[in-house]
Amino acid sequence: MLTDKRILLIIGGGIAAFKSLELIRRLRERGAWVTPVLTRAGAEFVTPLSVSSLAGEKAYADLFDLTDEAEMGHIQLSRSADLIVVAPATADLMAKMAHGLANDLASTLLLATDTPVLVAPAMNVRMWEHPATRRNVSTLRGDGISFVGPNEGEMACGEYGPGRMSEPLEIVAAIEMALAEGPLTGRRVLVTSGPTHEPIDPVRYIANRSSGAQGTAIARALAVMGADVVFVTGPAEADRPEGAHIVEVETAAEMMAAVQSVMPVDAAVFAAAVADWRVASASDSKIKKNNGKIPTLDFAENPDILASVSQMGTGRPDLVVGFAAETDDVIANATAKRTRKQCDWIIANDVSPETGIMGGTENAVTLISDEGAETWPRMGKDEVAHQLASRIADALDA
Ligand code: C5P
């Protein structure tokens, strides 16, 4: 599966760098070409000679290596790979990546590249959990960078927790997934997910109930099939999908702006539970209790994101999929919604409390298209996502 794939392997400075030697061997066994790059600190842990011997290629170690006419320039080096893998990725290297610093060969390659990047972090648990690292990880995920690990376990420094670099075979599996060609390779797909929060004042908001679980599962399933996924999410508790470009928003108006800015896309799936109304004049300061006087809130209607994308003229996605969470007359209401909004498909589900679907792991849906209503058996949200992604792939191919 990795035959003739070109991997640019950046080895950062950490004790886990010794595992990169094994990683090179496993990749070579699978037919991949590995071009190693060592950071200055990485070269303190493993030598350029050992990595280049295993890789069968020159190991690049310094920006000035590339000034020689005979050498490949850093721009070309950064783009000649199918995938850049950073293993181990130290806290320092990830911070540089998140901030766009380019003061050595590794960080310059990472800034100059247009190739997908997979990062295998390795650091002390406190460093991994530090708010600065959390911010950097979330920035990098938002930039579409994929992560493998870190794993939890005993660290070289004697502490215990998340921070150990993934094992070489786990990294190989993540590389295989990142390079997997699927039916959606080359397609750009938007997924909205989660609730929106509409502020009343700085501490209060109105929202819909939504865990974001189904939207996340759909984004994951689309990415596994090779799609370039843009995931626009409100404040949801679900994990963010690996490998997708993530845009975090809070309100419906922000979600609308984010959706407009990511167009054009081949397909768009609107799984977000967008609040229908916002508070017309949200207060800038906390509304105080006022001797039993109950405040009244004026509402204004939020933009209907699904309807506006469905009704775009030029630049409309080839396939627009909406969701309909209903508690009564599910199919009739959802069918009417499809006509009203002018989307191609509606995924209707019954979210009556007795179904346990809201916030649960299962879903029972009906796909409504111009061919009628097709009810799928109750199944896991991951399975619904997988089936929907397959149907999307078929529809875009047709
Ligand atoms: O009208 P209703 O909210 O029930 O429609 C649900 C569908 O419309 C979902 O796909 C939801 O993501 C989308 N929607 C939207 N913008 C809104 C309201 C709903 O995109 N303001």
XYZ file of C-alpha atoms and ligand atoms in Angstrom:
419
model
C 0.000 0.000 0.000
C 2.960 2.307 0.564
C 4.804 1.174 -2.550
C 6.702 4.101 -4.069
C 5.109 6.612 -1.707
C 7.546 9.349 -0.721
C 7.700 10.206 2.968
C 9.668 13.189 4.256
C 10.435 12.193 7.845
C 11.311 15.035 10.212
C 12.989 13.755 13.369
C 12.744 16.160 16.298
C 14.890 16.150 19.392
C 13.519 13.785 22.004
C 14.406 10.453 23.509
C 11.670 8.921 21.303
C 13.862 9.713 18.269
C 15.335 6.217 18.599
C 11.936 4.843 17.496
C 12.271 6.754 14.212
C 14.993 4.279 13.180
C 12.524 1.417 13.483
C 9.902 3.563 11.712
C 12.238 4.031 8.736
C 12.793 0.264 8.528
C 9.061 -0.492 8.645
C 8.355 2.094 5.939
C 11.143 0.799 3.697
C 9.838 -2.783 4.134
C 6.514 -1.561 2.768
C 8.106 -0.070 -0.319
C 8.061 3.598 0.725
C 10.918 6.041 0.037
C 12.000 7.900 3.132
C 13.889 11.196 3.065
C 15.069 11.935 6.609
C 15.464 15.434 8.021
C 16.957 15.930 11.479
C 16.506 18.996 13.617
C 19.633 20.141 15.418
C 18.301 18.552 18.630
C 17.175 15.437 16.742
C 20.758 14.923 15.595
C 21.799 14.789 19.265
C 19.664 11.669 19.743
C 20.204 9.784 16.461
C 23.000 10.372 14.008
C 22.547 11.468 10.391
C 24.642 8.436 9.451
C 22.304 5.923 11.102
C 19.131 7.439 9.610
C 20.612 7.818 6.135
C 21.955 4.238 6.212
C 18.519 2.880 7.064
C 16.682 5.169 4.644
C 19.169 4.662 1.825
C 18.966 8.409 1.196
C 20.860 11.455 2.309
C 19.793 12.778 5.703
C 19.299 16.535 5.660
C 20.292 18.209 8.863
C 20.695 21.900 8.362
C 19.199 24.696 6.286
C 22.612 25.444 4.828
C 22.820 21.913 3.396
C 20.433 23.142 0.788
C 22.376 26.115 -0.445
C 24.619 23.939 -2.572
C 23.516 24.003 -6.215
C 23.694 20.238 -6.299
C 21.204 19.881 -3.456
C 17.463 20.027 -3.683
C 16.139 23.435 -2.556
C 13.986 23.474 0.541
C 10.842 24.380 -1.373
C 11.299 21.449 -3.704
C 12.222 19.142 -0.813
C 9.084 20.170 1.078
C 6.842 19.463 -1.868
C 8.359 16.375 -3.412
C 6.872 14.085 -0.753
C 3.413 12.528 -0.666
C 3.339 13.048 3.099
C 5.459 14.809 5.711
C 5.714 12.901 8.987
C 7.069 14.606 12.103
C 8.203 11.904 14.547
C 8.986 12.676 17.256
C 7.260 16.049 17.264
C 8.486 17.961 20.300
C 6.524 20.699 22.080
C 8.995 23.179 20.613
C 8.590 21.988 17.037
C 4.793 21.989 17.341
C 4.889 25.525 18.761
C 6.982 26.647 15.791
C 4.557 24.989 13.385
C 1.545 26.574 15.069
C 3.111 30.033 14.866
C 4.637 29.748 11.412
C 8.248 30.111 12.541
C 10.895 29.072 10.047
C 14.323 29.383 11.594
C 15.789 25.991 10.751
C 15.416 23.400 8.027
C 12.583 21.384 9.634
C 10.390 24.395 10.446
C 11.113 25.970 7.046
C 10.042 22.791 5.251
C 6.865 22.652 7.330
C 6.011 26.254 6.493
C 6.846 25.947 2.792
C 4.955 22.737 2.127
C 1.631 22.131 0.455
C 1.807 18.429 1.309
C -0.341 16.819 4.057
C 1.421 16.604 7.425
C 1.129 13.904 10.106
C 2.529 14.618 13.554
C 3.521 12.064 16.231
C 3.999 14.097 19.434
C 6.401 13.003 22.156
C 6.955 14.975 25.312
C 6.641 15.005 29.064
C 3.026 14.742 30.274
C 3.076 18.213 31.865
C 4.312 19.720 28.615
C 1.575 17.870 26.677
C -1.077 19.109 29.091
C 0.218 22.671 29.307
C -2.324 25.222 28.024
C 0.221 26.509 25.502
C 0.582 23.036 23.962
C -3.209 22.518 24.045
C -3.606 25.785 22.103
C -0.934 24.786 19.609
C -2.500 21.343 19.076
C -5.858 22.925 18.418
C -4.345 25.448 15.982
C -2.558 22.661 14.129
C -5.705 20.529 13.955
C -7.548 23.548 12.607
C -4.862 23.835 9.929
C -5.722 20.285 8.838
C -2.683 18.610 10.369
C -3.268 15.000 11.465
C -2.072 13.529 14.726
C -1.141 10.034 15.807
C -0.845 9.631 19.576
C 0.629 10.430 21.959
C 0.044 7.275 23.987
C -0.340 7.069 27.706
C 2.340 5.315 29.710
C 5.565 5.505 31.620
C 7.878 8.222 30.324
C 11.640 8.223 30.051
C 11.649 10.891 32.781
C 9.819 8.544 35.188
C 6.426 10.310 35.099
C 3.229 8.651 33.891
C 0.561 9.920 31.497
C -0.063 10.907 27.882
C 3.076 11.996 26.055
C 4.778 8.811 24.842
C 5.269 8.748 21.110
C 3.149 6.146 19.286
C 4.898 2.910 18.400
C 6.407 2.669 14.887
C 3.688 0.303 13.649
C 0.959 2.642 14.925
C 2.627 5.468 13.009
C 2.816 3.271 9.909
C -0.944 2.602 10.218
C -1.641 6.336 10.496
C 0.568 6.983 7.454
C -1.332 4.343 5.493
C -4.604 6.007 6.456
C -3.324 9.481 5.568
C -2.228 8.262 2.153
C -5.279 6.087 1.522
C -6.907 6.774 -1.770
C -10.645 6.518 -1.542
C -13.746 7.224 -3.573
C -13.732 10.822 -2.305
C -10.073 11.605 -3.022
C -9.902 15.043 -4.642
C -13.356 16.074 -3.355
C -13.847 18.907 -0.914
C -16.730 18.417 1.498
C -18.133 20.765 4.158
C -19.711 19.408 7.347
C -21.421 21.646 9.923
C -21.871 20.183 13.381
C -22.751 20.860 16.997
C -25.065 23.491 18.453
C -24.758 27.237 18.145
C -24.765 29.426 21.232
C -26.641 32.710 20.978
C -25.630 35.085 23.771
C -28.174 36.730 26.056
C -25.395 38.478 27.956
C -21.731 37.568 28.589
C -22.654 34.646 30.866
C -25.938 33.337 29.451
C -26.945 31.938 26.088
C -29.680 30.032 24.318
C -28.837 26.887 22.401
C -30.160 23.655 20.955
C -29.182 20.335 22.432
C -26.512 18.720 20.282
C -23.502 16.615 21.242
C -21.944 16.949 17.775
C -21.435 13.159 17.749
C -23.188 12.485 14.429
C -21.523 15.404 12.622
C -18.087 14.352 13.879
C -18.684 10.768 12.768
C -19.729 11.966 9.305
C -16.627 14.143 8.957
C -14.426 11.207 9.986
C -16.102 8.816 7.549
C -15.708 11.309 4.684
C -12.016 11.852 5.533
C -11.383 8.087 5.649
C -12.788 7.911 2.106
C -10.204 10.461 1.026
C -12.252 13.677 1.085
C -10.707 17.005 2.003
C -13.110 17.805 4.854
C -13.840 21.247 6.265
C -15.566 20.856 9.636
C -17.372 23.956 10.889
C -18.467 23.311 14.452
C -20.263 25.155 17.182
C -19.305 24.579 20.838
C -19.849 20.792 20.913
C -18.572 18.301 23.471
C -17.671 15.631 20.873
C -14.015 15.176 19.848
C -12.943 16.952 16.703
C -12.447 14.682 13.664
C -8.864 13.766 12.772
C -7.492 15.081 9.520
C -10.262 17.625 8.860
C -9.773 21.388 8.642
C -11.581 22.607 11.750
C -13.294 25.948 12.085
C -14.699 26.673 15.555
C -17.622 29.090 15.767
C -20.099 30.057 18.418
C -23.159 31.725 16.901
C -25.291 31.026 13.829
C -24.051 34.272 12.245
C -20.441 33.128 12.705
C -21.321 29.694 11.296
C -22.905 31.349 8.242
C -19.782 33.480 7.674
C -17.504 30.439 8.076
C -19.577 28.400 5.616
C -19.483 31.188 3.036
C -15.731 31.540 3.398
C -15.020 27.845 2.697
C -16.983 27.713 -0.558
C -16.724 26.256 -3.148
C -17.163 22.652 -2.050
C -18.339 19.582 -3.943
C -20.798 18.541 -1.234
C -22.077 20.060 2.002
C -23.612 18.213 4.951
C -25.458 20.415 7.442
C -25.606 18.388 10.639
C -25.426 21.376 12.996
C -28.343 22.136 15.301
C -28.414 25.833 14.542
C -30.482 28.045 16.854
C -33.394 29.474 14.890
C -33.332 32.745 16.796
C -30.810 34.964 18.477
C -31.414 37.576 21.134
C -31.941 40.771 19.160
C -30.042 43.017 21.519
C -27.716 40.861 23.607
C -26.435 42.777 26.608
C -22.725 43.605 26.867
C -22.890 43.299 30.645
C -24.498 40.683 32.893
C -28.228 41.294 33.325
C -28.858 41.728 37.069
C -31.824 40.523 39.078
C -34.043 43.508 39.531
C -36.431 43.191 42.527
C -38.439 40.351 40.989
C -38.799 42.132 37.652
C -38.395 39.417 34.987
C -36.456 40.551 31.929
C -37.990 40.055 28.507
C -35.900 38.997 25.548
C -36.552 40.100 21.992
C -35.589 37.592 19.353
C -34.403 38.036 15.799
C -34.373 35.249 13.222
C -31.010 33.665 12.414
C -29.911 33.140 8.823
C -30.897 29.711 7.497
C -27.513 28.408 6.385
C -28.809 25.238 4.740
C -31.467 27.109 2.763
C -29.077 29.811 1.629
C -26.473 27.313 0.371
C -29.189 25.165 -1.263
C -30.498 28.229 -3.066
C -27.137 29.593 -4.218
C -26.978 30.104 -7.942
C -23.528 29.615 -9.374
C -21.109 27.843 -7.087
C -23.799 25.726 -5.388
C -22.323 22.434 -4.159
C -23.311 19.493 -6.367
C -24.911 17.840 -3.354
C -26.475 19.578 -0.348
C -27.588 17.414 2.580
C -29.672 18.737 5.467
C -30.781 17.119 8.688
C -34.224 17.171 10.225
C -34.508 16.383 13.901
C -38.225 15.837 14.491
C -40.377 14.498 17.266
C -43.672 14.036 15.341
C -44.668 13.053 11.787
C -40.990 12.657 11.039
C -41.174 11.715 7.355
C -43.926 14.202 6.418
C -42.200 17.081 8.179
C -38.801 16.219 6.779
C -40.156 15.859 3.245
C -41.758 19.300 3.521
C -38.456 20.672 4.858
C -36.562 19.328 1.847
C -38.910 21.158 -0.514
C -38.861 24.358 1.530
C -35.091 24.538 1.857
C -34.376 23.131 -1.628
C -31.613 20.814 -0.475
C -30.996 17.546 -2.326
C -31.290 15.167 0.601
C -32.660 15.346 4.112
C -31.550 12.905 6.777
C -34.540 12.721 9.073
C -34.410 11.374 12.576
C -36.829 10.975 15.431
C -35.330 12.661 18.459
C -38.226 12.049 20.857
C -36.670 11.502 24.313
C -37.818 7.855 24.431
C -35.643 7.007 21.396
C -32.440 7.784 23.366
C -30.904 9.106 20.116
C -30.058 12.593 21.363
C -26.602 12.317 22.922
C -26.617 8.521 22.456
C -24.418 6.322 20.273
C -27.134 5.063 17.920
C -29.301 6.685 15.309
C -32.316 5.642 13.236
C -32.611 7.731 10.104
C -34.611 8.095 6.932
C -32.911 9.428 3.800
C -35.296 11.635 1.859
C -34.346 12.453 -1.713
C -36.216 13.065 -4.962
C -36.573 9.297 -5.145
C -38.648 9.175 -1.956
C -38.021 8.105 1.638
C -35.624 5.286 2.516
C -35.578 4.202 6.148
C -32.337 2.680 7.406
C -32.282 0.216 10.299
C -31.241 1.598 13.692
C -27.442 1.458 13.887
C -24.422 3.132 15.458
C -23.789 6.784 14.554
C -20.450 5.685 13.043
C -22.258 3.234 10.803
C -24.835 5.873 9.744
C -21.882 8.141 8.940
C -20.143 5.454 6.915
C -23.262 4.670 4.882
C -23.963 8.333 4.272
C -20.370 8.940 3.142
C -20.660 6.015 0.692
C -23.885 7.432 -0.686
C -22.269 10.841 -1.060
C -19.353 9.263 -2.952
C -21.806 7.474 -5.278
C -23.823 10.659 -5.860
C -20.744 12.755 -6.686
C -19.549 10.064 -9.098
C -22.856 9.771 -10.911
O -35.378 24.112 10.021
P -34.571 23.165 10.828
O -33.679 23.844 11.817
O -35.313 22.044 11.451
O -33.634 22.479 9.731
C -32.639 21.607 10.069
C -31.570 21.621 9.026
O -31.281 22.957 8.631
C -30.259 21.081 9.555
O -29.589 20.505 8.455
C -29.560 22.319 10.058
O -28.155 22.142 10.063
C -29.974 23.336 9.030
N -30.086 24.703 9.550
C -29.202 25.668 9.128
N -29.348 26.966 9.549
C -30.339 27.315 10.391
C -31.254 26.341 10.829
C -31.093 25.055 10.412
O -28.292 25.343 8.379
N -30.451 28.565 10.792
